[in-house]
Tab-separated table of C-alpha atoms in Angstrom:
chain	number	residue	atom	x	y	z
A	1	ASN	CA	2.177	-5.479	18.827
A	2	SER	CA	-0.232	-5.576	21.766
A	3	SER	CA	0.565	-1.999	22.807
A	4	SER	CA	-1.029	-0.795	19.545
A	5	GLY	CA	-4.112	-2.929	20.136
A	6	ILE	CA	-3.077	-5.418	17.423
A	7	VAL	CA	-2.852	-9.017	18.648
A	8	ASP	CA	-2.189	-10.883	15.388
A	9	ILE	CA	-1.063	-10.263	11.798
A	10	TYR	CA	-1.278	-12.758	8.964
A	11	PRO	CA	-1.807	-12.797	5.179
A	12	LEU	CA	-5.084	-12.226	3.388
A	13	SER	CA	-6.637	-15.209	1.693
A	14	SER	CA	-6.689	-15.258	-2.098
A	15	MET	CA	-10.416	-14.468	-2.077
A	16	GLN	CA	-9.921	-11.563	0.315
A	17	GLN	CA	-7.192	-10.149	-1.932
A	18	LEU	CA	-9.528	-10.348	-4.928
A	19	MET	CA	-12.336	-8.582	-3.054
A	20	PHE	CA	-10.143	-5.786	-1.726
A	21	ASN	CA	-8.575	-5.328	-5.166
A	22	HIS	CA	-11.928	-4.950	-6.912
A	23	TYR	CA	-13.252	-2.780	-4.076
A	24	GLY	CA	-10.374	-0.355	-4.627
A	25	LYS	CA	-10.714	-0.312	-8.408
A	26	ASN	CA	-14.473	0.274	-8.431
A	27	LYS	CA	-14.821	3.263	-6.134
A	28	GLY	CA	-17.068	4.969	-8.650
A	29	GLU	CA	-19.556	2.099	-8.641
A	30	ILE	CA	-21.939	1.608	-5.739
A	31	GLY	CA	-21.916	-1.617	-3.822
A	32	VAL	CA	-18.878	-3.579	-4.993
A	33	TYR	CA	-18.349	-6.032	-2.102
A	34	HIS	CA	-20.173	-3.604	0.200
A	35	SER	CA	-22.714	-5.956	1.776
A	36	GLN	CA	-25.881	-4.774	3.491
A	37	VAL	CA	-28.632	-6.581	5.383
A	38	CYS	CA	-31.562	-5.097	7.318
A	39	TYR	CA	-33.737	-7.275	9.550
A	40	LYS	CA	-37.185	-6.316	10.784
A	41	ILE	CA	-37.713	-7.685	14.286
A	42	ILE	CA	-40.970	-7.772	16.210
A	43	THR	CA	-40.634	-8.549	19.911
A	44	ASP	CA	-42.500	-7.923	23.128
A	45	LEU	CA	-40.896	-5.468	25.537
A	46	PHE	CA	-37.757	-4.786	23.499
A	47	ASP	CA	-34.822	-4.015	25.811
A	48	LYS	CA	-32.578	-1.606	23.915
A	49	LYS	CA	-29.816	-1.591	26.545
A	50	ALA	CA	-29.652	-5.396	26.598
A	51	PHE	CA	-29.484	-5.572	22.797
A	52	ILE	CA	-26.663	-3.034	22.557
A	53	ALA	CA	-24.785	-4.800	25.389
A	54	ALA	CA	-25.143	-8.112	23.519
A	55	LEU	CA	-23.932	-6.510	20.291
A	56	ASN	CA	-20.829	-5.137	22.004
A	57	ARG	CA	-20.029	-8.557	23.470
A	58	LEU	CA	-20.515	-10.352	20.169
A	59	VAL	CA	-18.255	-7.973	18.237
A	60	LYS	CA	-15.474	-8.883	20.680
A	61	ARG	CA	-16.335	-12.592	20.359
A	62	HIS	CA	-16.262	-12.883	16.555
A	63	THR	CA	-12.785	-12.358	15.092
A	64	CYS	CA	-14.148	-11.196	11.727
A	65	PHE	CA	-15.392	-7.958	13.277
A	66	ASN	CA	-11.911	-7.246	14.592
A	67	ILE	CA	-10.160	-7.507	11.223
A	68	GLY	CA	-8.500	-4.364	9.891
A	69	VAL	CA	-6.345	-3.670	6.858
A	70	ASN	CA	-3.898	-0.997	5.731
A	71	LEU	CA	-3.665	-1.749	2.031
A	72	ALA	CA	-1.677	1.417	1.242
A	73	ILE	CA	1.268	0.043	3.248
A	74	HIS	CA	0.585	-3.682	3.725
A	75	SER	CA	-1.224	-4.862	0.595
A	76	ASN	CA	-1.369	-8.521	1.607
A	77	GLN	CA	-1.816	-8.405	5.392
A	78	GLN	CA	-4.730	-8.325	7.817
A	79	PHE	CA	-4.532	-7.169	11.389
A	80	ILE	CA	-6.550	-8.558	14.279
A	81	ARG	CA	-7.468	-6.005	16.928
A	82	GLU	CA	-7.800	-6.862	20.606
A	83	GLU	CA	-10.881	-4.642	20.679
A	84	THR	CA	-12.747	-2.659	18.045
A	85	ILE	CA	-14.146	0.780	18.754
A	86	PHE	CA	-17.405	1.252	16.874
A	87	THR	CA	-20.673	3.152	17.075
A	88	ILE	CA	-24.304	2.080	16.725
A	89	ASP	CA	-26.364	4.624	14.843
A	90	GLU	CA	-29.766	4.796	16.553
A	91	ASN	CA	-32.756	6.292	14.717
A	92	ASP	CA	-36.151	6.804	16.337
A	93	LEU	CA	-38.743	6.690	13.534
A	94	SER	CA	-41.736	6.006	15.757
A	95	CYS	CA	-43.315	9.384	14.979
A	96	MET	CA	-43.374	8.632	11.232
A	97	ASP	CA	-45.984	6.748	9.229
A	98	LYS	CA	-44.948	3.441	7.650
A	99	ALA	CA	-44.307	4.911	4.210
A	100	SER	CA	-42.026	7.597	5.654
A	101	GLN	CA	-40.208	4.998	7.743
A	102	GLY	CA	-39.591	2.863	4.671
A	103	LEU	CA	-38.309	5.850	2.674
A	104	PHE	CA	-35.989	6.893	5.499
A	105	ILE	CA	-34.435	3.424	5.757
A	106	THR	CA	-34.065	3.025	1.984
A	107	THR	CA	-32.366	6.413	1.720
A	108	TYR	CA	-30.126	5.577	4.674
A	109	MET	CA	-28.969	2.355	3.010
A	110	THR	CA	-28.303	4.140	-0.296
A	111	ASN	CA	-26.217	6.786	1.458
A	112	ASP	CA	-24.294	4.130	3.385
A	113	LYS	CA	-23.066	2.600	0.116
A	114	LEU	CA	-21.693	5.988	-0.892
A	115	GLN	CA	-19.326	5.897	2.115
A	116	PRO	CA	-16.508	3.404	1.428
A	117	PHE	CA	-14.927	1.533	4.306
A	118	ASN	CA	-11.473	2.725	5.331
A	119	VAL	CA	-9.068	0.121	4.004
A	120	ASN	CA	-5.960	2.188	4.794
A	121	ASP	CA	-6.125	2.174	8.591
A	122	GLN	CA	-6.009	-1.158	10.426
A	123	HIS	CA	-7.692	0.374	13.472
A	124	GLN	CA	-10.873	1.247	11.574
A	125	PRO	CA	-13.804	-1.224	11.481
A	126	LEU	CA	-14.919	-2.729	8.208
A	127	PHE	CA	-18.562	-2.813	9.327
A	128	ARG	CA	-21.370	-0.478	10.473
A	129	PHE	CA	-24.472	-1.024	12.590
A	130	ALA	CA	-27.710	0.955	12.809
A	131	LEU	CA	-30.996	0.537	14.668
A	132	PHE	CA	-34.296	1.940	13.454
A	133	TYR	CA	-37.012	2.048	16.103
A	134	LEU	CA	-40.416	1.821	14.393
A	135	ASP	CA	-42.715	1.415	17.442
A	136	ASP	CA	-42.561	0.018	20.970
A	137	ASN	CA	-42.278	-3.576	19.765
A	138	THR	CA	-40.738	-3.285	16.295
A	139	PHE	CA	-37.279	-2.293	15.145
A	140	GLN	CA	-34.948	-2.885	12.228
A	141	PHE	CA	-31.345	-3.907	12.650
A	142	PHE	CA	-29.029	-2.804	9.834
A	143	ILE	CA	-25.607	-4.299	9.161
A	144	ALA	CA	-23.181	-3.063	6.518
A	145	LEU	CA	-19.824	-4.758	6.096
A	146	HIS	CA	-17.008	-5.365	3.693
A	147	HIS	CA	-17.609	-8.753	2.120
A	148	ALA	CA	-13.917	-9.647	2.604
A	149	ILE	CA	-14.447	-10.102	6.355
A	150	GLU	CA	-17.692	-12.064	6.373
A	151	ASP	CA	-20.011	-14.166	4.242
A	152	GLY	CA	-23.686	-14.945	4.343
A	153	TRP	CA	-23.334	-18.110	6.434
A	154	GLY	CA	-21.225	-16.314	8.999
A	155	ILE	CA	-23.857	-13.629	9.460
A	156	VAL	CA	-26.470	-16.304	10.194
A	157	GLU	CA	-24.263	-17.717	12.959
A	158	PHE	CA	-23.541	-14.226	14.289
A	159	LEU	CA	-27.245	-13.371	14.503
A	160	LYS	CA	-28.055	-16.628	16.282
A	161	ASP	CA	-25.291	-15.899	18.772
A	162	LEU	CA	-26.447	-12.297	19.142
A	163	PHE	CA	-30.071	-13.103	19.981
A	164	ASP	CA	-29.114	-15.918	22.329
A	165	THR	CA	-26.857	-13.495	24.197
A	166	TYR	CA	-29.525	-10.770	24.138
A	167	ALA	CA	-32.077	-13.150	25.699
A	168	HIS	CA	-29.651	-14.065	28.483
A	169	ILE	CA	-28.801	-10.437	29.285
A	170	LYS	CA	-32.437	-9.352	29.142
A	171	ASN	CA	-33.423	-12.106	31.582
A	172	GLY	CA	-30.516	-11.431	33.933
A	173	ILE	CA	-28.751	-14.704	33.156
A	174	TYR	CA	-24.941	-14.639	33.192
A	175	CYS	CA	-23.391	-15.656	29.882
A	176	ASP	CA	-19.702	-16.000	29.117
A	177	VAL	CA	-18.850	-15.059	25.524
A	178	PRO	CA	-15.118	-15.680	24.984
A	179	ARG	CA	-13.597	-15.005	21.583
A	180	LEU	CA	-14.128	-17.888	19.168
A	181	PRO	CA	-11.208	-19.834	17.665
A	182	ASN	CA	-9.850	-18.169	14.533
A	183	VAL	CA	-10.643	-20.896	12.015
A	184	HIS	CA	-10.191	-18.504	9.099
A	185	LYS	CA	-6.513	-18.112	9.983
A	186	LEU	CA	-6.168	-21.907	9.909
A	187	PHE	CA	-7.829	-21.962	6.482
A	188	ILE	CA	-5.347	-19.362	5.185
A	189	GLU	CA	-2.413	-21.411	6.496
A	190	TYR	CA	-3.804	-24.458	4.696
A	191	GLU	CA	-4.384	-22.441	1.516
A	192	HIS	CA	-0.754	-21.236	1.532
A	193	SER	CA	0.588	-24.732	2.181
A	194	CYS	CA	-1.383	-25.996	-0.822
A	195	ALA	CA	-0.154	-23.143	-3.007
A	196	ASP	CA	3.440	-23.979	-2.073
A	197	SER	CA	3.012	-27.687	-2.740
A	198	GLN	CA	4.529	-29.091	-5.916
A	199	LYS	CA	2.178	-32.062	-5.596
A	200	HIS	CA	-0.853	-29.796	-5.622
A	201	ARG	CA	0.441	-27.720	-8.532
A	202	THR	CA	1.135	-30.843	-10.565
A	203	PHE	CA	-2.356	-32.183	-9.872
A	204	TRP	CA	-4.118	-29.020	-11.068
A	205	LEU	CA	-1.845	-28.515	-14.084
A	206	ASN	CA	-2.727	-32.004	-15.221
A	207	TYR	CA	-6.394	-31.892	-14.245
């Protein structure tokens, strides 16, 4: 209910169930559905406060970043939070040479994969962010997330949205960023209706 910060509950998709299942079974193996991307960005007069403000707004805007699960109790449900509390790990590497910076980031990413996401508390995020400041005009933006909440195409759209919002905030332009429609929920409803359809079952059994 809303008093707990949860605004919606609905089933996992079949693909999400598969990913969470394999994630739980392969705890001893590094990187099973634990996605990582790290973008090197060169920009004039980088505004750290504006970037972090944009990131906070976009997490609220994109439903996928507000998905939580509690698989120990609700093995087939996902919870949508009204707001997600998260941190941004900032690392100033500007005093290091390039080789040392590269080693630091590589080690950081390796260690991140050794820390599984909490899939037994619906209030915990299934993503992590980090910033690595290399010099006055260069930084790297690191995203780690559970693949069950996002795919590669979604990240592209998120980044486009993020940098558009960053540019507006940096330039003092008001931008409204309401939460996007939850199209994934609609997909899951359609998936379940197909699974329950005798017509669909008959088609695939005879395919």
